[in-house]
Short mmCIF file of C-alpha atoms and ligand atoms in Angstrom, two decimals:
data_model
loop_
_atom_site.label_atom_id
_atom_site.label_comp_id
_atom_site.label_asym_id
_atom_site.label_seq_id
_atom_site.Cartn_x
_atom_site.Cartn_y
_atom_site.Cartn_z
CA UNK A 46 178.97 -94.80 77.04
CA UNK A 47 177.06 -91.67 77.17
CA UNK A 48 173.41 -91.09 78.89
CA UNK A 49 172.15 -89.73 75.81
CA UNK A 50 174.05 -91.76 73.60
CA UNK A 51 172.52 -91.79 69.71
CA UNK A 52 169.67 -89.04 70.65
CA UNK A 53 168.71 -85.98 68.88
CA UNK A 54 168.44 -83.09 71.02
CA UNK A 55 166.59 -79.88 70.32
CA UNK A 56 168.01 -76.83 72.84
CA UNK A 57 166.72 -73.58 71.85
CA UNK A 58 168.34 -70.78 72.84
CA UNK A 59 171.88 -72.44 72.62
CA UNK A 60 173.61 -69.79 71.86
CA UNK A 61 175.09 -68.59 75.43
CA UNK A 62 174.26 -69.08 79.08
CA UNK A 63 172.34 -72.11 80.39
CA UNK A 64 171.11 -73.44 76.78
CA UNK A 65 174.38 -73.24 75.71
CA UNK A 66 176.17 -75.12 78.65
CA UNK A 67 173.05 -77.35 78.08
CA UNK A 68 173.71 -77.98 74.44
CA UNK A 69 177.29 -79.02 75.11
CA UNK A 70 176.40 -81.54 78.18
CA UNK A 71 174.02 -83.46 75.55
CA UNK A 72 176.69 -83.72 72.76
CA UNK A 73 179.00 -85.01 75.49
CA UNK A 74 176.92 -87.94 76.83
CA UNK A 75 176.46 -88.45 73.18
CA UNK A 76 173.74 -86.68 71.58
CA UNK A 77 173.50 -84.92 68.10
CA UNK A 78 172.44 -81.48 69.44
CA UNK A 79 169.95 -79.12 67.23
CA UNK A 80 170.35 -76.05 68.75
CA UNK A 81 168.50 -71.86 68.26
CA UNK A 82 169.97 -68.62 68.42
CA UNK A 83 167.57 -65.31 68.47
CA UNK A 84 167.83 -63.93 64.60
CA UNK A 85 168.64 -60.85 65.76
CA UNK A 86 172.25 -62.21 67.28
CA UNK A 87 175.13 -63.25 64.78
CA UNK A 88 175.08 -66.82 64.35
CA UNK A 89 177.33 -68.54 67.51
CA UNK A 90 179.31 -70.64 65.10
CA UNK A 91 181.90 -71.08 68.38
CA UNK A 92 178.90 -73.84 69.20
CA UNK A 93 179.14 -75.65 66.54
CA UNK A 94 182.85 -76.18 66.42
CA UNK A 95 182.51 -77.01 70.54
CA UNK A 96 179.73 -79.63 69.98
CA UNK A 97 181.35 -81.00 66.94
CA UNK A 98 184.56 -81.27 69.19
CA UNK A 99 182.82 -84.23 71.16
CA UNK A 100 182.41 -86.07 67.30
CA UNK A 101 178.85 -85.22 67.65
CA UNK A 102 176.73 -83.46 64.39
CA UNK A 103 175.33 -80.12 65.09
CA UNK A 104 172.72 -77.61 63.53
CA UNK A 105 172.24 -74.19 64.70
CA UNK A 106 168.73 -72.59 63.60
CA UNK A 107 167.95 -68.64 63.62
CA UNK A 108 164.38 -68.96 65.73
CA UNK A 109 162.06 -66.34 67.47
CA UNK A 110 160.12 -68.89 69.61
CA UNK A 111 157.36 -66.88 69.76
CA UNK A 112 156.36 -67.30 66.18
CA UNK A 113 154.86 -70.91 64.73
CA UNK A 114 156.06 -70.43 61.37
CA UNK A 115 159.45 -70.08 61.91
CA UNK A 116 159.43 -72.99 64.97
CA UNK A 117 157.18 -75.64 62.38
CA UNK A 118 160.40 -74.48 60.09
CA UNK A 119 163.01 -75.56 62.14
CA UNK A 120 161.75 -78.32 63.42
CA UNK A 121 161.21 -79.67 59.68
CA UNK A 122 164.44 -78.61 59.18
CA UNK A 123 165.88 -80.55 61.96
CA UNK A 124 163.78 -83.35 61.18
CA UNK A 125 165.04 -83.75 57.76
CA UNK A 126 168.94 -83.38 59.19
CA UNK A 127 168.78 -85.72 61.67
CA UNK A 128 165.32 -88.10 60.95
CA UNK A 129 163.97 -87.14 64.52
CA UNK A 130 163.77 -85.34 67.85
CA UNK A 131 164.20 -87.38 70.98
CA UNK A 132 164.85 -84.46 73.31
CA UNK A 133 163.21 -81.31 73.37
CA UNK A 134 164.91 -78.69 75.82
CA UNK A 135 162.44 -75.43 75.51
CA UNK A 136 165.26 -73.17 77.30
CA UNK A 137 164.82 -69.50 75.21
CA UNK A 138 163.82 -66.93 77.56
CA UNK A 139 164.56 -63.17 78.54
CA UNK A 140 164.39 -61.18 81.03
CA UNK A 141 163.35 -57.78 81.86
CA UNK A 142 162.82 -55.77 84.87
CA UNK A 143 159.90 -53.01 85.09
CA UNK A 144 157.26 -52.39 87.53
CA UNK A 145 153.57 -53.46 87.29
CA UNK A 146 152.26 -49.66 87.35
CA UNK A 147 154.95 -48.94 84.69
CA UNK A 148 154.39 -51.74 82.54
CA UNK A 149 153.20 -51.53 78.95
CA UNK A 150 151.09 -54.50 77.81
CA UNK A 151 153.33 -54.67 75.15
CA UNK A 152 156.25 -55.87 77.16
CA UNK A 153 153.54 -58.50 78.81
CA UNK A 154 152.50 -59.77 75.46
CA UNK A 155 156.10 -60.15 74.62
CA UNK A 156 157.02 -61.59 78.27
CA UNK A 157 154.29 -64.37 78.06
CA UNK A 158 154.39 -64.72 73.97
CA UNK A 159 158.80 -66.01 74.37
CA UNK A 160 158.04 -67.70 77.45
CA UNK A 161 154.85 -69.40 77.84
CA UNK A 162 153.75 -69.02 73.84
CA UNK A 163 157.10 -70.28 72.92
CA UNK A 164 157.34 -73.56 75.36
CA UNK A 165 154.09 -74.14 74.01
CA UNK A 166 154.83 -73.51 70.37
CA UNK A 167 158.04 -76.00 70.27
CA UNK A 168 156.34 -78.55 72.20
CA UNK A 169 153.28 -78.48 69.60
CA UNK A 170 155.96 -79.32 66.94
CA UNK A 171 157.84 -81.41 67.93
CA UNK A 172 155.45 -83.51 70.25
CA UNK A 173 153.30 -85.36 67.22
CA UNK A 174 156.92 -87.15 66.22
CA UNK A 175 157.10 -88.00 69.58
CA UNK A 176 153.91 -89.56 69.81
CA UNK A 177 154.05 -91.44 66.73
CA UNK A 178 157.62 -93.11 67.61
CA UNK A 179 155.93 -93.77 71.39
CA UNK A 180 159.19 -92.38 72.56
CA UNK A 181 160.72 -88.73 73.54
CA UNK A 182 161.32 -86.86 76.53
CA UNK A 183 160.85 -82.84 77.07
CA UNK A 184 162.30 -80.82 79.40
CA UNK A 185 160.42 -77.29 79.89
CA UNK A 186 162.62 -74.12 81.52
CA UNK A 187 160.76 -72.45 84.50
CA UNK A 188 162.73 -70.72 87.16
CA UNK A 189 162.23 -70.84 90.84
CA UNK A 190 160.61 -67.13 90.83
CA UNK A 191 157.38 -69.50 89.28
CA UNK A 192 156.64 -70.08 93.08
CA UNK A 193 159.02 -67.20 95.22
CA UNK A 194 157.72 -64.04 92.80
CA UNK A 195 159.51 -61.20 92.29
CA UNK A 196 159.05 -57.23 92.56
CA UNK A 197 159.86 -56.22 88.89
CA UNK A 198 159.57 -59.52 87.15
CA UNK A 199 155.59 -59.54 87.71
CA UNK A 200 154.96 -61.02 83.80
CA UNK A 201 158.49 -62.84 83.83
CA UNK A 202 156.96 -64.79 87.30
CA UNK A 203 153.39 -65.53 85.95
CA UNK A 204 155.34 -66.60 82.24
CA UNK A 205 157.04 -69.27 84.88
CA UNK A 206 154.44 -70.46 86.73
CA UNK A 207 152.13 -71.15 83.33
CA UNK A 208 155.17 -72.95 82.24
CA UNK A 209 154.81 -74.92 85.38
CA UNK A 210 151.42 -75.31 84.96
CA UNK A 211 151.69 -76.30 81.24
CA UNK A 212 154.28 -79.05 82.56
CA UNK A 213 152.64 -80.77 84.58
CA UNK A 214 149.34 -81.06 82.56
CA UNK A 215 151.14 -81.71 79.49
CA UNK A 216 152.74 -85.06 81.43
CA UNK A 217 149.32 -86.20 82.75
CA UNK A 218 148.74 -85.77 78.99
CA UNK A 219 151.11 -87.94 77.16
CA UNK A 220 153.18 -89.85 79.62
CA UNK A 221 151.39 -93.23 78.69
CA UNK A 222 151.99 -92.64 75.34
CA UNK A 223 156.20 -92.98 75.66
CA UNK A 224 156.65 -89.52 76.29
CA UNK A 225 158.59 -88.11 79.80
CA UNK A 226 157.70 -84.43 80.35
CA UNK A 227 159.58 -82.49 83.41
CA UNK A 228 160.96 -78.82 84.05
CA UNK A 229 163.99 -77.47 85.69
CA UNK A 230 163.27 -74.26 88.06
CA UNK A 231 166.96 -72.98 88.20
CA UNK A 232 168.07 -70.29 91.05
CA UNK A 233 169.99 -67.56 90.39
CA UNK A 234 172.49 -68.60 87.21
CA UNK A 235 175.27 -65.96 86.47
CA UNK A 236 174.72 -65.39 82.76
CA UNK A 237 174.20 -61.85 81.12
CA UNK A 238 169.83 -62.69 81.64
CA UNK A 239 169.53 -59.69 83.71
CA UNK A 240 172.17 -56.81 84.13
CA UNK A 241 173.40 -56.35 87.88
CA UNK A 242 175.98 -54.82 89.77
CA UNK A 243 178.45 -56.71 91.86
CA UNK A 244 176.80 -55.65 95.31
CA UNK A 245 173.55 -56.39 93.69
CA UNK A 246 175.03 -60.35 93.23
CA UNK A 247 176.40 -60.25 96.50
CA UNK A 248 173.39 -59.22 98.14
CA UNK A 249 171.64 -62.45 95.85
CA UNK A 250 174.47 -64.43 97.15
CA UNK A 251 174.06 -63.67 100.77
CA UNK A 252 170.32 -64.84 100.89
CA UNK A 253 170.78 -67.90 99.78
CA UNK A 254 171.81 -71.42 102.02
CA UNK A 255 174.55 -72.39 99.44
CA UNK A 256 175.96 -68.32 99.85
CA UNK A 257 176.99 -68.42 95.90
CA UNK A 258 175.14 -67.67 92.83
CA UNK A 259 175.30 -70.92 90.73
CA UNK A 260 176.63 -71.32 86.56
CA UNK A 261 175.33 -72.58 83.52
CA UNK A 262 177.00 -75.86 84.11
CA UNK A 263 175.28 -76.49 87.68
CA UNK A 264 172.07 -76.60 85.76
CA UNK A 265 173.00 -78.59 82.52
CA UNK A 266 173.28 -82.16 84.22
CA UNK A 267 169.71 -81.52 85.48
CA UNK A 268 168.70 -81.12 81.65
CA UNK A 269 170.60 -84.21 81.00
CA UNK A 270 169.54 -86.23 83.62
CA UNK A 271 165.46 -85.75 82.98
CA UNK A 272 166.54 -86.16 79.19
CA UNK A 273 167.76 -89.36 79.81
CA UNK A 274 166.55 -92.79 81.00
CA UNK A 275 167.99 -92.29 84.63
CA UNK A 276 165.08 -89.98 85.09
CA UNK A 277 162.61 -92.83 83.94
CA UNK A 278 159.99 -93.00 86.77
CA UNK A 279 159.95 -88.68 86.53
CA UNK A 280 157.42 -87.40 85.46
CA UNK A 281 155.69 -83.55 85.89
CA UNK A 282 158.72 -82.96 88.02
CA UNK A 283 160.24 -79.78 88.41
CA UNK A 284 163.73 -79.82 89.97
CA UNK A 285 165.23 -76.73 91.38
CA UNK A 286 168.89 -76.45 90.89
CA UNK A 287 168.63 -73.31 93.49
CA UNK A 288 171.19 -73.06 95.59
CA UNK A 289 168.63 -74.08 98.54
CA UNK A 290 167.16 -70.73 98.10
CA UNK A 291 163.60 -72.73 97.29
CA UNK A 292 163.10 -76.17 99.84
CA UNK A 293 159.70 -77.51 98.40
P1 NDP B 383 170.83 -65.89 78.48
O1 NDP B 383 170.37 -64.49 78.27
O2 NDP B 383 172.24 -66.14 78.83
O3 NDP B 383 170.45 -66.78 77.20
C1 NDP B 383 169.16 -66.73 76.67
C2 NDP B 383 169.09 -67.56 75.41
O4 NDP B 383 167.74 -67.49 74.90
C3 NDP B 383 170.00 -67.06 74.31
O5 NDP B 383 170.44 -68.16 73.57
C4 NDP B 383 169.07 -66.19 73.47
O6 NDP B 383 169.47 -66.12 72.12
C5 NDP B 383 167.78 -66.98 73.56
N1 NDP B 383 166.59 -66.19 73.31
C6 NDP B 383 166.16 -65.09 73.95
N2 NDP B 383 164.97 -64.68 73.45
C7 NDP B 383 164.64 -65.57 72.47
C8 NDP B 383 163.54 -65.71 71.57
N3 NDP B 383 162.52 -64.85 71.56
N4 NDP B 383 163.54 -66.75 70.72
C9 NDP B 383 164.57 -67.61 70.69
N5 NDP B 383 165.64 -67.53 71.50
C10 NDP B 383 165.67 -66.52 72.37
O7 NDP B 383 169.85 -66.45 79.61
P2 NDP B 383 169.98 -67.70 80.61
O8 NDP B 383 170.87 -68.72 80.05
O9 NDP B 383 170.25 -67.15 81.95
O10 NDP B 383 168.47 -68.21 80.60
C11 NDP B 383 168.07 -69.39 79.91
C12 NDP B 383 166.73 -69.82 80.46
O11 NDP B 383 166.85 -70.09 81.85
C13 NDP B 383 165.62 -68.78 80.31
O12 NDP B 383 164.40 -69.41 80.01
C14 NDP B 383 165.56 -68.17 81.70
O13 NDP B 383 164.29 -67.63 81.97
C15 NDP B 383 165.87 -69.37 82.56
N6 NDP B 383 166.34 -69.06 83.90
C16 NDP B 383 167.48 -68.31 84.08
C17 NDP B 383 167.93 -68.03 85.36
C18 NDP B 383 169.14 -67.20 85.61
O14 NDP B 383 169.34 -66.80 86.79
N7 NDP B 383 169.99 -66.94 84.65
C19 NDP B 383 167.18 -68.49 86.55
C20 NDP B 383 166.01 -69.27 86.23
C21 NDP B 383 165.61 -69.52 84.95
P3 NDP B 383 170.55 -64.98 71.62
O15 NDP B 383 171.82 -65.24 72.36
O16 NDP B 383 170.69 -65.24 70.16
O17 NDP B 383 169.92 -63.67 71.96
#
């Protein structure tokens, strides 16, 4: 018997890296997975075919998360495939390295609109189901530089600590009202998120307690876990799959 056995999960930003290993740890503990890919990106069909492969249903959804009409959209759309959403993984995200002095406001807007915008944005539309069936549980996407900072990822830091910050308000908010909300804070994740060099991963590596960068899959069981009803007494928690690098 799966953990998330007979749930509907919403990933977005499925299509590769964490959200996807994410995506595929909830259709193997037994959830139908809903997941997004950015429009701009061919659709992943590999996904589908790997979460159908656990006899799970899937549904991949083109989504910018920084836009409400197209997230309302696919969330109706998901909600008339599968009936309803009991797990909301807000994973999309970017990043982008550039200086404070040299940054346009353009690439804050768009930093803090996919981020923080976004979280926000999926959680307003999917949370009102939630509500109404007194049952659901969200898991938000931070990332550990919410709290360390770092030189070059100025807007990408303050997106993460709002998303913090929206977390744990949001589960004073609704928690009473059958609703979990809790955020992961990953450590460095090899994925293609930012380019870097070998040295430059080393160099990562060789700061950190656990001396490795981590994978995709060393965060998805976090996802599942707060998803599911092991996690039942967390709430506004954000755990840091880190590699040690963060000891709160
Ligand atoms: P990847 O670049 O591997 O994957 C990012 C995913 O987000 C892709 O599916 C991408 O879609 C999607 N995406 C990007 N922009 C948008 C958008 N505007 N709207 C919808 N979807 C979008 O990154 P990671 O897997 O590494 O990162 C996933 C999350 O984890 C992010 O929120 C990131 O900030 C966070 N994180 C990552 C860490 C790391 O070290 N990798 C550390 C801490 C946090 P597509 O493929 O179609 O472009």
């Amino acid at each position: 018997m799966g953990r998330l056995d007979g749930k509907v999960a919403f990933v977005t930003g499925a299509s590769r890296g964490i959200g996807r290993a994410i995506a595929l740890a909830c259709a193997r503990e037994g959830a139908d997975v809903a997941g997004t890919y950015h429009p701009s990106e061919a659709k992943p069909d590999a996904i589908l075919h790997e979460i159908e492969a656990f006899s799970r249903h899937a549904l991949l959804l083109p989504l910018d998360v920084a836009d409400e009409g197209p997230v309302a959209g696919a969330v109706d759309a998901i909600l008339a495939r599968f009936g309803r959403i009991d797990v909301l993984v807000t994973n999309a995200g970017y990043g982008e390295e550039t200086p404070v002095e040299a940054m346009t406001a353009a690439q804050w807007d768009r930093m803090i609109a996919v981020h923080l915008r976004g979280t926000f944005l999926c959680v307003r539309h999917v949370l009102p189901g939630m509500l109404e069936r007194r049952s659901g549980t969200i898991v938000t996407m931070a990332s550990q530089l919410a709290y360390l900072g770092a030189p070059g990822l100025a807007h990408y830091a303050a997106a993460k600590g709002g998303i913090v910050s929206f977390t744990r308000s949001l589960a004073r908010e609704v928690s009473r009202r059958g609703v979990r909300v809790n955020g992961i804070a990953p450590g460095p994740i090899q994925t293609g998120f930012l380019p870097s060099t070998p040295e430059e991963d080393r160099a990562l590596a060789d700061r950190l307690p656990i001396g490795r960068l981590g994978t995709p899959d060393e965060v998805a069981p976090t996802a599942v876990f707060l998803a599911s009803d092991d996690a039942s007494y967390y709430v506004g928690q954000i755990l840091g799959p880190n590699g040690g690098d963060v000891m709160p």
